[in-house]
PDB file of C-alpha atoms and ligand atoms in Angstrom:
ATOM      1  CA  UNK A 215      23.333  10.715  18.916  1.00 55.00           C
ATOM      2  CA  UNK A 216      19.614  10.796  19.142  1.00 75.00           C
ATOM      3  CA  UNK A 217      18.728   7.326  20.265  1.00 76.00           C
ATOM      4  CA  UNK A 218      14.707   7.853  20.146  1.00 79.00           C
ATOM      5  CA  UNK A 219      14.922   8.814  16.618  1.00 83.00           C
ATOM      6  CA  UNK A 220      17.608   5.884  16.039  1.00 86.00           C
ATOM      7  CA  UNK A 221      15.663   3.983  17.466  1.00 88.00           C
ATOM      8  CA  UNK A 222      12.511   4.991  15.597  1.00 92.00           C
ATOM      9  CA  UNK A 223      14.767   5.192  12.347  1.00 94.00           C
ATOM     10  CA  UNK A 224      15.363   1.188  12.765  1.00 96.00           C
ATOM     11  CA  UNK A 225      12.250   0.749  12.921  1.00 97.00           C
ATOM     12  CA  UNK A 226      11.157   2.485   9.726  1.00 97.00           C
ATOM     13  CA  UNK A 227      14.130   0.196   8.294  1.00 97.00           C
ATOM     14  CA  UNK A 228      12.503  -3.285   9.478  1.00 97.00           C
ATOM     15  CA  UNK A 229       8.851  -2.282   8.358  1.00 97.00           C
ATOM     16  CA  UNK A 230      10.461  -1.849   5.198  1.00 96.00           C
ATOM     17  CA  UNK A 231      10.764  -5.273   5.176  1.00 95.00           C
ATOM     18  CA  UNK A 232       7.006  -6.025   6.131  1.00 96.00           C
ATOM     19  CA  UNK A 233       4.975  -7.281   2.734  1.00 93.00           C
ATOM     20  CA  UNK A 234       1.644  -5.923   1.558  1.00 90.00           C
ATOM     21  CA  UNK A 235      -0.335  -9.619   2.512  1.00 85.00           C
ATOM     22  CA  UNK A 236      -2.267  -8.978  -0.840  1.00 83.00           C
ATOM     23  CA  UNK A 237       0.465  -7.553  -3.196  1.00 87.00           C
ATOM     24  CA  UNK A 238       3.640  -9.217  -1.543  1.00 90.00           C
ATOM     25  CA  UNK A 239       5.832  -7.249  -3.713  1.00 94.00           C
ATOM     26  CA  UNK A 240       4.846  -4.172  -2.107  1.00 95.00           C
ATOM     27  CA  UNK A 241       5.955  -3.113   1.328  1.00 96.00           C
ATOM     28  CA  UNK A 242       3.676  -1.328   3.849  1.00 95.00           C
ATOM     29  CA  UNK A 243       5.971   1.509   3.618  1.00 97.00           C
ATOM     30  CA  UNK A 244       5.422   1.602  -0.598  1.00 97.00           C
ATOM     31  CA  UNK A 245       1.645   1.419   0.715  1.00 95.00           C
ATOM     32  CA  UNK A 246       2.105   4.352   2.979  1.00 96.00           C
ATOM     33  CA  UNK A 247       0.343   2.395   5.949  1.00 95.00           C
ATOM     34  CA  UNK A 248       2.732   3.222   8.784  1.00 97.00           C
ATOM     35  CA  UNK A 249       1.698   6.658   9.527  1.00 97.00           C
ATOM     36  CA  UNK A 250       4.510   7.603  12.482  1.00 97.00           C
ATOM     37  CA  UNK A 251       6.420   4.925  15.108  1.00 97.00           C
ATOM     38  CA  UNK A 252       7.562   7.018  18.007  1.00 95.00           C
ATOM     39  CA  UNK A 253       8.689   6.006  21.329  1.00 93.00           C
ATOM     40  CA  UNK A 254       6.285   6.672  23.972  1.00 92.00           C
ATOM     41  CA  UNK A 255       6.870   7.571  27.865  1.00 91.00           C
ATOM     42  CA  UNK A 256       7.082   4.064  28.918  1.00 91.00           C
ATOM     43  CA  UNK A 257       9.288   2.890  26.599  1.00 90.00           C
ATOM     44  CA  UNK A 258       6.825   1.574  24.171  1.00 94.00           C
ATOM     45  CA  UNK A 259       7.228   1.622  20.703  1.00 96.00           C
ATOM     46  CA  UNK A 260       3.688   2.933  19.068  1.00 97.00           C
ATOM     47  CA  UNK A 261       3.262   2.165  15.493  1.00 98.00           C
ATOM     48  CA  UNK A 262       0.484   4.556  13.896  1.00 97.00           C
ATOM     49  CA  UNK A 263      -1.383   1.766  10.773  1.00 96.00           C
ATOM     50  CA  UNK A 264      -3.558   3.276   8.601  1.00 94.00           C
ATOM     51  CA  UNK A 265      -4.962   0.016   6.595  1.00 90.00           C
ATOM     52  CA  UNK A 266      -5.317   0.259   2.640  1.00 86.00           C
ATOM     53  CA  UNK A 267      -9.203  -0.376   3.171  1.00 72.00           C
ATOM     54  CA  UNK A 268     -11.013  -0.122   6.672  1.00 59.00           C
ATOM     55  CA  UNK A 269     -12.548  -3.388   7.666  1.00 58.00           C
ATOM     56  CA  UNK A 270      -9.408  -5.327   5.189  1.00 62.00           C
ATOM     57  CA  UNK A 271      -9.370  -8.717   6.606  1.00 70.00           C
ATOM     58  CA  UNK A 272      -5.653  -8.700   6.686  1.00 78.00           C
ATOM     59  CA  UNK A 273      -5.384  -5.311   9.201  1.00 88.00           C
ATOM     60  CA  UNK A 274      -4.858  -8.490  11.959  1.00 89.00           C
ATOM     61  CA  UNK A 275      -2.532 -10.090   9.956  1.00 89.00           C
ATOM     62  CA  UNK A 276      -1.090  -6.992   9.795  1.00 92.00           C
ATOM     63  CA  UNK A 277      -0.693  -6.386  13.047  1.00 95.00           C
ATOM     64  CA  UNK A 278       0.706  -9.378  13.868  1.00 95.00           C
ATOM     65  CA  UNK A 279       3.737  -9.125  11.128  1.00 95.00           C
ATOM     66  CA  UNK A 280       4.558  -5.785  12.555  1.00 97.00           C
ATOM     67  CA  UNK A 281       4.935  -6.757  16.247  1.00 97.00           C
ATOM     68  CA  UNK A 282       6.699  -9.969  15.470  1.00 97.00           C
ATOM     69  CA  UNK A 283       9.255  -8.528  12.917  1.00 98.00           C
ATOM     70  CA  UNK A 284       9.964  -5.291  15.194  1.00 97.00           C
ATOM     71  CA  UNK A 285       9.950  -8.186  18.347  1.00 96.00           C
ATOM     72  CA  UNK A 286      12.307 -10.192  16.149  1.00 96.00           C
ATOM     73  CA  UNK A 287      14.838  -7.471  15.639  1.00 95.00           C
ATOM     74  CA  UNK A 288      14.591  -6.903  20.084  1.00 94.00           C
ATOM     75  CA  UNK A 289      12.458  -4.101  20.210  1.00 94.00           C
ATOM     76  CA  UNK A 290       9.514  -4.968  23.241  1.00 93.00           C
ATOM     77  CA  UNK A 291       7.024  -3.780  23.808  1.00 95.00           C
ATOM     78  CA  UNK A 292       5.288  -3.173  20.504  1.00 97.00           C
ATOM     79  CA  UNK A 293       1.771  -1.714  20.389  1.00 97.00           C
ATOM     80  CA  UNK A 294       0.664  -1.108  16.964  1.00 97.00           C
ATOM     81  CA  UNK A 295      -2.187   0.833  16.343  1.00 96.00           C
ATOM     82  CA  UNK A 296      -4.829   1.262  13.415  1.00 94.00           C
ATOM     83  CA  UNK A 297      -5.323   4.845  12.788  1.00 94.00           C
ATOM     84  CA  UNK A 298      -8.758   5.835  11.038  1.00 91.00           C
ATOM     85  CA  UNK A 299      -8.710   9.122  11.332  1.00 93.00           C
ATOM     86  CA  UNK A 300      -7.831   9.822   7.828  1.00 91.00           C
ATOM     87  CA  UNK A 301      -8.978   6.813   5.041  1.00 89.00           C
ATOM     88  CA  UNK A 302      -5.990   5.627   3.343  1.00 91.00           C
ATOM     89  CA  UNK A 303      -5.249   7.258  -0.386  1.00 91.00           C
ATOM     90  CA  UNK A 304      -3.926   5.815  -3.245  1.00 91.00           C
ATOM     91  CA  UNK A 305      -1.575   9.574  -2.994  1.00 92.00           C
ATOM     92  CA  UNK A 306       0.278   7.723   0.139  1.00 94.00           C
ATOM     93  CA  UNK A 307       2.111   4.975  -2.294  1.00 94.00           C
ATOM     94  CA  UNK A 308       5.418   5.924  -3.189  1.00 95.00           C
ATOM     95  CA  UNK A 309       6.914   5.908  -6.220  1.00 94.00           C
ATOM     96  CA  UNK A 310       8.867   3.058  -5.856  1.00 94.00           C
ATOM     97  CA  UNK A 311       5.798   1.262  -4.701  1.00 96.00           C
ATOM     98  CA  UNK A 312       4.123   2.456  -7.812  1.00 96.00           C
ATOM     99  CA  UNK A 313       7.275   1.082  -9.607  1.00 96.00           C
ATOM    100  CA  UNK A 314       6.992  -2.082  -7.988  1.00 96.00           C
ATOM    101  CA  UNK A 315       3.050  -2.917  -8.684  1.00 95.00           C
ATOM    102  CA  UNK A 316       3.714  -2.149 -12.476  1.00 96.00           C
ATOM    103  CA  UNK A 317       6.882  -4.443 -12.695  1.00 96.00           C
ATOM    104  CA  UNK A 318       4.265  -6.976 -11.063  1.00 95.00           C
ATOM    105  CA  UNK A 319       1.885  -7.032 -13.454  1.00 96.00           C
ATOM    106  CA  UNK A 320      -0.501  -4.188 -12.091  1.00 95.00           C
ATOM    107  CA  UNK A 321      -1.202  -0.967 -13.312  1.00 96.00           C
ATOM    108  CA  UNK A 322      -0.444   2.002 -10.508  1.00 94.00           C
ATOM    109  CA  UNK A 323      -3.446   4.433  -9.670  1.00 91.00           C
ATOM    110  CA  UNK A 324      -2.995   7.608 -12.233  1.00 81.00           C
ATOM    111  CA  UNK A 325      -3.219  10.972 -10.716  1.00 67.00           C
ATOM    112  CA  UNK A 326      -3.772  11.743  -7.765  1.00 63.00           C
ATOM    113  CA  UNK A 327      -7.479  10.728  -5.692  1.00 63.00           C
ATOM    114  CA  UNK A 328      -8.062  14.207  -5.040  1.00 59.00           C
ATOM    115  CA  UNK A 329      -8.524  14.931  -8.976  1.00 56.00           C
ATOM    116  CA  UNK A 330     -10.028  11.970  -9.529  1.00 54.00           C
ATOM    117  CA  UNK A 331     -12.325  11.171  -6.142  1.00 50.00           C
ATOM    118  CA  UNK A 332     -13.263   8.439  -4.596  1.00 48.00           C
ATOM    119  CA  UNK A 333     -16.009   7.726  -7.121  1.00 51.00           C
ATOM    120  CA  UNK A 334     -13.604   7.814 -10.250  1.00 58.00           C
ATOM    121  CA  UNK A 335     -15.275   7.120 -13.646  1.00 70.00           C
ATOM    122  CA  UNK A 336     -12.927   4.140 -14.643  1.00 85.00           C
ATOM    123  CA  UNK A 337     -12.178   4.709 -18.496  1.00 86.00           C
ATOM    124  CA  UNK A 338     -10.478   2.668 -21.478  1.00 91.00           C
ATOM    125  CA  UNK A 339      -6.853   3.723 -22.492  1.00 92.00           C
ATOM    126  CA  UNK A 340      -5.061   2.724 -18.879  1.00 94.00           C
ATOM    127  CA  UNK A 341      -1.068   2.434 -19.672  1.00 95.00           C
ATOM    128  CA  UNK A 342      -1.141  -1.511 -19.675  1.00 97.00           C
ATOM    129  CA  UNK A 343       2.053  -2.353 -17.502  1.00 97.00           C
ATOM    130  CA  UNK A 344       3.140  -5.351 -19.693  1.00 96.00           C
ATOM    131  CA  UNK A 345       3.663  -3.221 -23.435  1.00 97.00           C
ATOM    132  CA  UNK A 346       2.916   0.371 -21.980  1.00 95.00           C
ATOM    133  CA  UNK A 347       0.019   0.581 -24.838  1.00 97.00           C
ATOM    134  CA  UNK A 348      -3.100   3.001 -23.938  1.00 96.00           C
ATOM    135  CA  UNK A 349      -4.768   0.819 -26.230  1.00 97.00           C
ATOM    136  CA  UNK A 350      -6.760  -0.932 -23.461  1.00 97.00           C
ATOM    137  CA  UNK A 351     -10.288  -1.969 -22.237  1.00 96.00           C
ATOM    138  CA  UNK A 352     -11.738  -1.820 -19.245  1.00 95.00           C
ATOM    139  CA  UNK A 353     -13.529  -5.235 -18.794  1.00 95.00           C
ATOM    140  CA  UNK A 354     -15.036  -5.015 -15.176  1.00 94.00           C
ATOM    141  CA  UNK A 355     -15.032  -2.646 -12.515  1.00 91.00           C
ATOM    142  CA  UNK A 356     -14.180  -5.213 -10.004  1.00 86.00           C
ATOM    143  CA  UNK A 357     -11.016  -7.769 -10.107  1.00 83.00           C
ATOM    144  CA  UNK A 358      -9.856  -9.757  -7.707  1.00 76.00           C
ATOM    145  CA  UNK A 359     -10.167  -7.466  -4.884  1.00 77.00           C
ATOM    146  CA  UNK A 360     -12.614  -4.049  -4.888  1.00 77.00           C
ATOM    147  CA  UNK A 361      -9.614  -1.962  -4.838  1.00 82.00           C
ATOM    148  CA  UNK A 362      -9.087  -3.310  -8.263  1.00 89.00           C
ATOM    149  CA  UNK A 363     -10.242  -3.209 -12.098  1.00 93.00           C
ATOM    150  CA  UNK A 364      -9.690  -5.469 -15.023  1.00 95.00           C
ATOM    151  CA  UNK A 365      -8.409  -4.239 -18.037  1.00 97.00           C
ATOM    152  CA  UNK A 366      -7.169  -5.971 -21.588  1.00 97.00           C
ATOM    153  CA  UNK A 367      -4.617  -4.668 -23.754  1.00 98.00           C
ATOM    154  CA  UNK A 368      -5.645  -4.343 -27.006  1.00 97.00           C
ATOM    155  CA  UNK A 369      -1.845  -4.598 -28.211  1.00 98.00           C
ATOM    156  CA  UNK A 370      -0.628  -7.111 -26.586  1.00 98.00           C
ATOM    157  CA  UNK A 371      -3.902  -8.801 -25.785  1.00 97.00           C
ATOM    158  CA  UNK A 372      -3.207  -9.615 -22.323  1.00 97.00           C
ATOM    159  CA  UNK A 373      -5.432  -8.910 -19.181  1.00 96.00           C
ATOM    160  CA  UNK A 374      -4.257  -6.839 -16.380  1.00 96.00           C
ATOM    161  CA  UNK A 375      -4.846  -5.408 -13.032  1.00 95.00           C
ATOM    162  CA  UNK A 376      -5.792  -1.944 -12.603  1.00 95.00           C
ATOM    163  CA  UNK A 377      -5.169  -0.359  -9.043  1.00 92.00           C
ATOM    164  CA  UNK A 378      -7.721   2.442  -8.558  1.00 88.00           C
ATOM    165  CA  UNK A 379      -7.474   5.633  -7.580  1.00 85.00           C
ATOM    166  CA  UNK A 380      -8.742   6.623  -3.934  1.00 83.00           C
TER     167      UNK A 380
HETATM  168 ZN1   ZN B 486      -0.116  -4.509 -23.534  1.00 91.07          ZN
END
């Protein structure tokens, strides 16, 4: 048996476990944070983060969740590290994750952010997650976060969440 990439494969398995501080349904793995985890030559486990938004007040938090839940399944040391060389992109969520957000309430980014670029036109008819009507309104640009944009159904009437595209 490989034990680096055992190793490396439990950790992909606890990080699994890590929630999204803003979207606690979603893991950081749905997000597509954790870019690589690989064993270094002194025995240090390196966790590659790209953040969902450079500058996200939560990257610390972030940080901090990581080392403690990799610490609190024995693996020392832990150096996680935030990785800006690419921004993060709405293509990085998985499926599941896009699953997940829509079960919670949210609609998932449509597309993909190279079709739609980072300065997306945001447009009525969004799938609302609660009825899956496209009978919807975009109400404002800006939610509860940046990252997201407030929509009503015109069906079912109810307000929702709009992840966009990046
Ligand atoms: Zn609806």
């Amino acid at each position: 048996m490989n034990l680096i990439k055992h190793c490396t494969d439990q950790c992909w398995d606890i990080l699994a476990n890590v929630a999204d501080p803003e979207i606690p349904v979603l893991s950081i793995l749905d997000l597509g944070m954790v870019r690589g985890i690989e064993l270094n030559a002194d025995e240090e486990i390196v966790v590659r983060l790209t953040p969902t938004y450079s500058g996200c007040p939560a990257t610390d938090l972030l940080k901090q969740q990581i080392s403690e839940a990799l610490h609190g399944a024995g693996f020392s040391p832990v150096n996680v590290v935030v990785d800006l060389s690419e921004a993060w992109s709405t293509d990085w969520m998985s499926d599941s994750g896009k699953t997940k957000l829509k079960a919670y309430g949210i609609a998932p980014p449509g597309g993909d952010a190279h079709s739609c670029g980072s300065h997306m036109a945001l447009t009525d008819g969004i799938e609302c997650p609660h009825c899956q009507s496209h009978d919807t309104q975009l109400l404002s640009e800006f939610s509860s976060t940046a990252c997201k944009a407030l929509y009503r159904c015109q069906s079912c009437l109810e307000p929702f969440d709009y992840f966009k595209c990046i």
